[in-house]
Short mmCIF file of C-alpha atoms (C1' of nucleotides) in Angstrom, two decimals:
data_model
loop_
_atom_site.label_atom_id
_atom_site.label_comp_id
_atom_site.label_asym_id
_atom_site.label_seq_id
_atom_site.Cartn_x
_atom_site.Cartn_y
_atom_site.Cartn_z
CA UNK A 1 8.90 -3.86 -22.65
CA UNK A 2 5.66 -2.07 -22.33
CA UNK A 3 3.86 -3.44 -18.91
CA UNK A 4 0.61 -4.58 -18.44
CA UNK A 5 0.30 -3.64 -14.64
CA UNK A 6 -2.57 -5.26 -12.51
CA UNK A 7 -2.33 -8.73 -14.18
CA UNK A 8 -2.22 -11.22 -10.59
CA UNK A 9 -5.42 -11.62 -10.36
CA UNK A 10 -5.31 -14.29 -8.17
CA UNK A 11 -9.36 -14.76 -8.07
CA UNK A 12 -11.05 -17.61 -6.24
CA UNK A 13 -8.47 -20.03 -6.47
CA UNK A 14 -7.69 -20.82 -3.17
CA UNK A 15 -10.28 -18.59 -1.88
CA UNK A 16 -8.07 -16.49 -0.37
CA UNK A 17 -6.34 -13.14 -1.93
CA UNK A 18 -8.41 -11.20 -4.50
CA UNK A 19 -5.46 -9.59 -6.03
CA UNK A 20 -1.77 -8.60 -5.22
CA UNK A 21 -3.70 -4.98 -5.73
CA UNK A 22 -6.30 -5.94 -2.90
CA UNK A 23 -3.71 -7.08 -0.73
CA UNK A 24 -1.18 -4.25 -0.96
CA UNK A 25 -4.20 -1.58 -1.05
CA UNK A 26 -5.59 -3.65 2.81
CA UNK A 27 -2.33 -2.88 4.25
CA UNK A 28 -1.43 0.85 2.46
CA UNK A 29 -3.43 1.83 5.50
CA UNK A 30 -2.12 2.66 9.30
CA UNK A 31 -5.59 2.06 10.55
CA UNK A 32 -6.16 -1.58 8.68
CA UNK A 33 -2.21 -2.43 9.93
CA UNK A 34 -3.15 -1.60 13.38
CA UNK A 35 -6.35 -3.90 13.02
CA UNK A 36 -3.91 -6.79 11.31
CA UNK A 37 -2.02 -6.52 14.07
CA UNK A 38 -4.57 -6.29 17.13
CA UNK A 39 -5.57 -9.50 15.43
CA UNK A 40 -2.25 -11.08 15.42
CA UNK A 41 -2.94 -12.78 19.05
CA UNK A 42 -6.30 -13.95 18.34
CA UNK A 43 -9.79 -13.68 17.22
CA UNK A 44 -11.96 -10.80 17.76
CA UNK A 45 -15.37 -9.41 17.81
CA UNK A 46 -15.61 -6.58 15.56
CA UNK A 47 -16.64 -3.80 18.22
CA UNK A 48 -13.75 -4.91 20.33
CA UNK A 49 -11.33 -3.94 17.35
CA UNK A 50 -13.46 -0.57 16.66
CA UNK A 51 -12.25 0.11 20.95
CA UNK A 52 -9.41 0.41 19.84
CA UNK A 53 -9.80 3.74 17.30
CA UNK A 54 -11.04 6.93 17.79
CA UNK A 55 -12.99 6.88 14.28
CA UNK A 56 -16.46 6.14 13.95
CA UNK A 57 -17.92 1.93 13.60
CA UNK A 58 -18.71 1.89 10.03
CA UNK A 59 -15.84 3.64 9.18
CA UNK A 60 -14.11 0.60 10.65
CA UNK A 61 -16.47 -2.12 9.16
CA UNK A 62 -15.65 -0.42 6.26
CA UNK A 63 -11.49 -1.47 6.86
CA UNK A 64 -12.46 -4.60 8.10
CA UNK A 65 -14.68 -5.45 4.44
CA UNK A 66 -11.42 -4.41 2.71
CA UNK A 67 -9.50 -7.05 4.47
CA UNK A 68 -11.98 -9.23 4.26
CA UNK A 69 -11.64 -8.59 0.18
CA UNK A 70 -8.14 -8.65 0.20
CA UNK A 71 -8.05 -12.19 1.97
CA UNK A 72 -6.89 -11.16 4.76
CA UNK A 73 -9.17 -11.56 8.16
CA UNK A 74 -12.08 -14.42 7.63
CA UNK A 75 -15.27 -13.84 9.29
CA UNK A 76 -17.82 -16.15 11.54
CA UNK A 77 -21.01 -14.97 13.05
CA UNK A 78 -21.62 -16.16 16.60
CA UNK A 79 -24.82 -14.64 17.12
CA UNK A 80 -25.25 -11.13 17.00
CA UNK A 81 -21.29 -10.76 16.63
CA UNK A 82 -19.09 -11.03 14.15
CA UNK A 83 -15.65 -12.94 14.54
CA UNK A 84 -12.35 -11.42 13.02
CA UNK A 85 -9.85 -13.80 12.58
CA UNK A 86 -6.45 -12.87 10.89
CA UNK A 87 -5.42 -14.85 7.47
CA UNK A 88 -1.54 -13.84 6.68
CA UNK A 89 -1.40 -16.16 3.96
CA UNK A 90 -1.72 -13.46 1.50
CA UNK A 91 0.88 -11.56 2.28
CA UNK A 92 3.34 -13.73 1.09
CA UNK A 93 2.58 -12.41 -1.90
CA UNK A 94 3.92 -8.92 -0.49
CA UNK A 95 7.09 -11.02 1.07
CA UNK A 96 7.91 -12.09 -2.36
CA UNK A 97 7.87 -8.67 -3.88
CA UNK A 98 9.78 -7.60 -0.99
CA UNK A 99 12.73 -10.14 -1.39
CA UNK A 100 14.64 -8.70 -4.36
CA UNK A 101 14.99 -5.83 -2.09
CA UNK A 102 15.80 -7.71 0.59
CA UNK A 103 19.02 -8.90 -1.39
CA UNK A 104 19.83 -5.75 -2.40
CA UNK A 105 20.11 -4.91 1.73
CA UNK A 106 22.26 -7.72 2.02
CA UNK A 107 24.50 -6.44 -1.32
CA UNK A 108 24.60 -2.76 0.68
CA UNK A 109 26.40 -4.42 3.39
CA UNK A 110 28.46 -6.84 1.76
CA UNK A 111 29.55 -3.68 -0.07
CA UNK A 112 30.05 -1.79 3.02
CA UNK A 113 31.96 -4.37 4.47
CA UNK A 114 34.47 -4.95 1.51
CA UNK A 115 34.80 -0.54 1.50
CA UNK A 116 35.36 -0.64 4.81
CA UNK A 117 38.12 -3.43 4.63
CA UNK A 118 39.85 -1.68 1.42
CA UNK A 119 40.00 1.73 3.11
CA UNK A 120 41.38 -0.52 6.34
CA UNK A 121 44.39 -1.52 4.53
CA UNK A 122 44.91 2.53 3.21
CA UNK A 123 44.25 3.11 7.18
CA UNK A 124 47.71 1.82 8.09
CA UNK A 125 49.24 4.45 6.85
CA UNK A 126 46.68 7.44 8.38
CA UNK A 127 45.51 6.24 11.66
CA UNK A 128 43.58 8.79 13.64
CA UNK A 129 41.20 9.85 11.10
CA UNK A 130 40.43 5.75 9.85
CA UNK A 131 37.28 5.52 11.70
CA UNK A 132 35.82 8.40 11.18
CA UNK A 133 36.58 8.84 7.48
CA UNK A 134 35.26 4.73 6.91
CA UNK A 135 32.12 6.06 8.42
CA UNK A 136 31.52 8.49 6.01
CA UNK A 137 32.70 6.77 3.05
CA UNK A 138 30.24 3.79 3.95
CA UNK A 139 27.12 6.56 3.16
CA UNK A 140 28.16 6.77 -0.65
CA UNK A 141 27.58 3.30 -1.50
CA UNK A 142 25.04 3.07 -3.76
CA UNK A 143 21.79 0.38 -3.19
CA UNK A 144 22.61 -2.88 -4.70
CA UNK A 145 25.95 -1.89 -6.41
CA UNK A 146 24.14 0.74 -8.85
CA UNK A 147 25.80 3.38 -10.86
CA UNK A 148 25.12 6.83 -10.62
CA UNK A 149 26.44 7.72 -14.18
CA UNK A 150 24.23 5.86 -16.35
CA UNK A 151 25.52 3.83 -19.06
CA UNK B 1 -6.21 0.96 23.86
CA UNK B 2 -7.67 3.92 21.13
CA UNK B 3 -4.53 3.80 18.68
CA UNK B 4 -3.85 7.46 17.00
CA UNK B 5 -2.72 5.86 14.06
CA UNK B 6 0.38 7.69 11.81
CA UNK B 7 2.41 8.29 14.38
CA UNK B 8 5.48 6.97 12.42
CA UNK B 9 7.08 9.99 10.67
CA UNK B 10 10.78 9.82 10.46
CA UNK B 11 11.30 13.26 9.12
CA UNK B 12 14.63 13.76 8.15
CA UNK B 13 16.63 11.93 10.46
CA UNK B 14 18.36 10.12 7.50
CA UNK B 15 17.21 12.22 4.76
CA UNK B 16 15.42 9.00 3.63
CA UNK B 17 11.97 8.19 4.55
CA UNK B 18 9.44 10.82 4.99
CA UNK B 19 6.76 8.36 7.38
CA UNK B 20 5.83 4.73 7.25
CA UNK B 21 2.64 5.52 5.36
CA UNK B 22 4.53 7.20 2.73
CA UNK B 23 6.38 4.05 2.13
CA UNK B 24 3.54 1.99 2.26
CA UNK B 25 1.22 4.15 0.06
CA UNK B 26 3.92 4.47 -2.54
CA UNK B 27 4.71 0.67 -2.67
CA UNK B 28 0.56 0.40 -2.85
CA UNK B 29 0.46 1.03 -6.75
CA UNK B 30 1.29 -1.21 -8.84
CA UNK B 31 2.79 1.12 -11.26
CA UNK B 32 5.36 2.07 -8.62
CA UNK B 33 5.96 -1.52 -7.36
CA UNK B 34 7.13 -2.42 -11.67
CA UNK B 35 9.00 1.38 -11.31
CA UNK B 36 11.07 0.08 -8.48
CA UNK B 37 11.21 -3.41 -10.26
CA UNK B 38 12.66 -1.76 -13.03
CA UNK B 39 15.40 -0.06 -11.05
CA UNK B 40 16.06 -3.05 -8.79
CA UNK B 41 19.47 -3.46 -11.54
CA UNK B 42 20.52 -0.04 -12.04
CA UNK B 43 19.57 3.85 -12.60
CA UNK B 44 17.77 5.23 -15.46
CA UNK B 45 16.66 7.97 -17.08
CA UNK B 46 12.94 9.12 -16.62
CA UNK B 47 12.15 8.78 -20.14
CA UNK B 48 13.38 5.27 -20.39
CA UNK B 49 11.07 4.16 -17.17
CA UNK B 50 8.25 6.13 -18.91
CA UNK B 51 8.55 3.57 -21.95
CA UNK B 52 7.85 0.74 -19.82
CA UNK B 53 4.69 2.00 -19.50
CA UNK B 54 1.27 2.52 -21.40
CA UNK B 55 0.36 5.61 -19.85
CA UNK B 56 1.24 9.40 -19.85
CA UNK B 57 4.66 10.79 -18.98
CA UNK B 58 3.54 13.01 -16.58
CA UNK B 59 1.48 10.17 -15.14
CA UNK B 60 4.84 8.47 -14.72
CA UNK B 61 5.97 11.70 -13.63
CA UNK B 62 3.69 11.78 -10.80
CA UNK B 63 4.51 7.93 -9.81
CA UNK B 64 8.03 8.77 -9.71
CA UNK B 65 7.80 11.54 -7.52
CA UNK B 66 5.57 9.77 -5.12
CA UNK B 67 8.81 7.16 -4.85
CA UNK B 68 10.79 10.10 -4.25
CA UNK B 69 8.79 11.31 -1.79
CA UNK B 70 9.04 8.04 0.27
CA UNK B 71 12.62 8.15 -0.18
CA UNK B 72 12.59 4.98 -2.12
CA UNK B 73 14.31 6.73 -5.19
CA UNK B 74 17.20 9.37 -5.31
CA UNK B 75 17.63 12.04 -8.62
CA UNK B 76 20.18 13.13 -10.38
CA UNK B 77 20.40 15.53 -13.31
CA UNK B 78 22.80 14.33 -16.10
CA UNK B 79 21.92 17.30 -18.33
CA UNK B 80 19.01 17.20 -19.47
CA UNK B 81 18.14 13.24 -18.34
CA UNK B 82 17.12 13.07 -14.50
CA UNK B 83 18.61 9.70 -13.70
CA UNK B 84 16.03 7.79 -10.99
CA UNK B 85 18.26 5.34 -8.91
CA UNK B 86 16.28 3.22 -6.57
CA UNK B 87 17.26 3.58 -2.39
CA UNK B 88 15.48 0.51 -0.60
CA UNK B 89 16.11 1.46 2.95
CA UNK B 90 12.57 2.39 3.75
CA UNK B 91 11.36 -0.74 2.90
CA UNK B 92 12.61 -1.82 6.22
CA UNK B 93 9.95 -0.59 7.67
CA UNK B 94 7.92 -2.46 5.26
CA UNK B 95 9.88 -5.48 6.03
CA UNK B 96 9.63 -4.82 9.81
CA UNK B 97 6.08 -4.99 9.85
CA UNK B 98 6.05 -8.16 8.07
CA UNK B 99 8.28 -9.88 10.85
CA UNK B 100 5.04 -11.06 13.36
CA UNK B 101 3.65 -12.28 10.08
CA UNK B 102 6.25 -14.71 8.78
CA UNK B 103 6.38 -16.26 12.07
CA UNK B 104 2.82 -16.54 11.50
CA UNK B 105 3.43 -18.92 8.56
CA UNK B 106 6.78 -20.28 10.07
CA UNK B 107 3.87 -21.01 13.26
CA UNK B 108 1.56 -22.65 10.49
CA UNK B 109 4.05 -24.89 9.41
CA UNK B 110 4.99 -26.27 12.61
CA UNK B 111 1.37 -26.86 13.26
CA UNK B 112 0.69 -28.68 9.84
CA UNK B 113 3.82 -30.57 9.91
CA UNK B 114 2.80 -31.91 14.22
CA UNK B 115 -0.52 -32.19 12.67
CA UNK B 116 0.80 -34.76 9.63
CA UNK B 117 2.92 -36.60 11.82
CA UNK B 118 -0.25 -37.01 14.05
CA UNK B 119 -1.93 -37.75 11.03
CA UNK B 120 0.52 -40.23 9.77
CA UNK B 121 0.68 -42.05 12.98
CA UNK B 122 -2.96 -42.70 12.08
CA UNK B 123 -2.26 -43.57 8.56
CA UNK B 124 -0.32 -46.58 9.26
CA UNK B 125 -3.66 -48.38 9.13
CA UNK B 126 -4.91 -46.54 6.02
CA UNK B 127 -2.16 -46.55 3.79
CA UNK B 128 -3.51 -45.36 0.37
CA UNK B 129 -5.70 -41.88 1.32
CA UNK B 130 -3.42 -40.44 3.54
CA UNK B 131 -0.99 -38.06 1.59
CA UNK B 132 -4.19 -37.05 -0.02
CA UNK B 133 -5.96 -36.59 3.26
CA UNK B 134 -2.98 -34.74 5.24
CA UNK B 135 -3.33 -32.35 2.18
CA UNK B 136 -6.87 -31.81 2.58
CA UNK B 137 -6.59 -31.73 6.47
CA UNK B 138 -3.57 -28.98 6.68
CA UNK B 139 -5.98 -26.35 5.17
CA UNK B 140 -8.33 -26.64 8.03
CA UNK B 141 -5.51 -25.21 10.42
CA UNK B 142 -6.18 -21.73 11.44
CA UNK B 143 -3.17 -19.13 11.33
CA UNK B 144 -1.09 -18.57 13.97
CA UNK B 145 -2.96 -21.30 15.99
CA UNK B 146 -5.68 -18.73 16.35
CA UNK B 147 -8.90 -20.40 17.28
CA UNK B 148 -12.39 -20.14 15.54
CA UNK B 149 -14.32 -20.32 18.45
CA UNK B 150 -13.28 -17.30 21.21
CA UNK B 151 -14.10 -17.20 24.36
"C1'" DG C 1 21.05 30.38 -34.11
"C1'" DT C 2 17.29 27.15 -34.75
"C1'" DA C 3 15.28 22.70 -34.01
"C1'" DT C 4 14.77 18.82 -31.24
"C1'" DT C 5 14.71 16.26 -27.08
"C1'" DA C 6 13.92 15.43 -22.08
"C1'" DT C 7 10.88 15.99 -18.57
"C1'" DG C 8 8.62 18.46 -15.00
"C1'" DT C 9 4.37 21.40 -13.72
"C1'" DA C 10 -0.34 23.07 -13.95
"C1'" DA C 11 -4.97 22.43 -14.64
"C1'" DC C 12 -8.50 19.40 -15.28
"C1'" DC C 13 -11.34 15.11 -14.63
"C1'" DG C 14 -13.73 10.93 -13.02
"C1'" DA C 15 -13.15 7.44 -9.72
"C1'" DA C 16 -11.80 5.94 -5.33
"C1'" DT C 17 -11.05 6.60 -0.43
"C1'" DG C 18 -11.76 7.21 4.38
"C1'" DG C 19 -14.45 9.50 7.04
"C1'" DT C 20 -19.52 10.87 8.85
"C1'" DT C 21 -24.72 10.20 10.49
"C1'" DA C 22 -28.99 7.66 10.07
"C1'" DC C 23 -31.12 3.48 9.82
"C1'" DG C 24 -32.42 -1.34 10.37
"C1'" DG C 25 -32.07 -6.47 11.05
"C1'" DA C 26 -30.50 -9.98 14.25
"C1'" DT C 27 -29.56 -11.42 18.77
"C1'" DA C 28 -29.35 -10.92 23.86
"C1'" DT C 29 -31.16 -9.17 28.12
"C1'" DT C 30 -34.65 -7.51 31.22
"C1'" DA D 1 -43.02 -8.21 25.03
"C1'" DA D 2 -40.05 -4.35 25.51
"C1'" DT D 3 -35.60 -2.79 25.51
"C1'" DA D 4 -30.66 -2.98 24.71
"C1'" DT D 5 -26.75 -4.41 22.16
"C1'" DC D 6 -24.10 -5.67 18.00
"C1'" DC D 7 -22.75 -4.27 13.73
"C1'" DG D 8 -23.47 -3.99 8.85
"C1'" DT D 9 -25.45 -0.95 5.01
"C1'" DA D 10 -26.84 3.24 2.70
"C1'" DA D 11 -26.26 7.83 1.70
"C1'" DC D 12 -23.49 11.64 1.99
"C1'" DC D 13 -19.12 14.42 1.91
"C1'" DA D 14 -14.43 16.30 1.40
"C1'" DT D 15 -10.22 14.81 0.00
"C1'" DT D 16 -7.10 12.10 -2.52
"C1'" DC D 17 -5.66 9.50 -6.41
"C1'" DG D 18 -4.18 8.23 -10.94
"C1'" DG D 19 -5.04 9.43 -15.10
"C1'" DT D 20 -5.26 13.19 -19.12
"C1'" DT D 21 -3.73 17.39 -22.26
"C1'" DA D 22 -1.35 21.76 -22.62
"C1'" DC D 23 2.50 24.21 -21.62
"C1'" DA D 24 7.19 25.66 -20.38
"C1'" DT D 25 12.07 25.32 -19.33
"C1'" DA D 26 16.53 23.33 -19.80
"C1'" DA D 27 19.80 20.79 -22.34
"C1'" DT D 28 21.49 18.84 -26.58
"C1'" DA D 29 21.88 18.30 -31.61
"C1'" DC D 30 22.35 20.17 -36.09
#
DNA sequence: GTATTATGTAACCGAATGGTTACGGATATT
DNA sequence: AATATCCGTAACCATTCGGTTACATAATAC
């Protein structure tokens, strides 16, 4: 299995996301988060969201063109300003990536759970040290049931 | 409100994540995103991640110990094999971050389905056209209820 | 002991990134 | 009409990024 990486290339098919590239690129960065998420609420003219940093305008017309490539803030001119408004649609694309891993949270505790519940029943017989020592166990579980001696 | 932005380092509390952007800038790539993919079942040894590739080892190398860096893979040495065993606790954080968004969408559903109902109540005079025109109609619904027009 | 394998590191490179100042077109205000 | 405001673009810059080849060390195989 040798991969071809940067395949979903979503292009102009809904007009939305460029590219699963585009979209995880747009949010890589604190300073195009924070202007996903001062957008959250509402619209917003584009000096109102530059208020909010301490770096220079273009430097954030330059974040704001990246999320406008990466599908994620649409843009309407009312006169001399320019209207941000937030498009989360594309990160669904990032949710989806994310939910294997999700799982694999949900395996870690289900894991956790059962460990604790086995060394329970051993804890009948050695009580003062049960809590403590299921606490500490619970840290060697591996993520999602994996090995550390490979196969 | 002038955000100073990467403010989120966790340091070593857990000996996991090194910062938010760390996690974020590793998962940006989609080299790393097919790494972790690959290690979403169990550990493996460097060289077998590097065959999934077409590029250098040490480019794989390099990817790998971004991950590491981010805390989103843990090392072992079996000899001479490093084992790479994925840890996807920091994508929390990732995962956090997403929250405000999937209500977004959970939001956009609510408003297409009150807008279809609205819709159908309509339709009951114009039978034929109106799955077809709900369709066309639910794509004109901002996100998040976020208006076009501010203030 | 020698040869092979596993894999990281260093140095290098071209492209990309995230910032800067200067400038200019469009719109609003005086 | 003159001036002010809004905000994008261009050009520049230092740094980072994701790749490369060359090299070296450690572990395993023969």
């Amino acid at each position: 299995m040798v991969t071809d990486i940067d395949t979903s290339d979503f292009g102009p098919q809904s007009g939305r996301p460029r590219s699963d590239r585009a979209v995880f690129d747009a949010i890589a960065d604190p300073t195009r988060r924070a202007i996903l998420d001062g957008l959250s609420g509402r619209s917003r003219p584009a000096g109102e969201i530059a208020a909010d940093f301490a770096i220079s305008r273009p430097a954030v017309s330059k974040h704001l063109r990246a999320l406008e490539g990466a599908g994620l803030v649409r843009v309407t001119k009312e006169g001399r300003r320019r209207m941000y408004e937030i498009d989360a649609e594309p990160l669904r694309e990032v949710d989806r990536w994310m939910q294997r891993y999700r799982t694999m949270w949900a395996a870690k505790l289900v894991a956790i759970k059962q460990h604790v519940e086995s060394r329970a029943s051993l804890a009948s017989s050695t009580s003062p040290e049960s809590s403590a020592g299921s606490s500490g166990a619970a840290e060697q579980v591996g993520d999602g049931g994996t090995p550390t001696g490979a196969s």
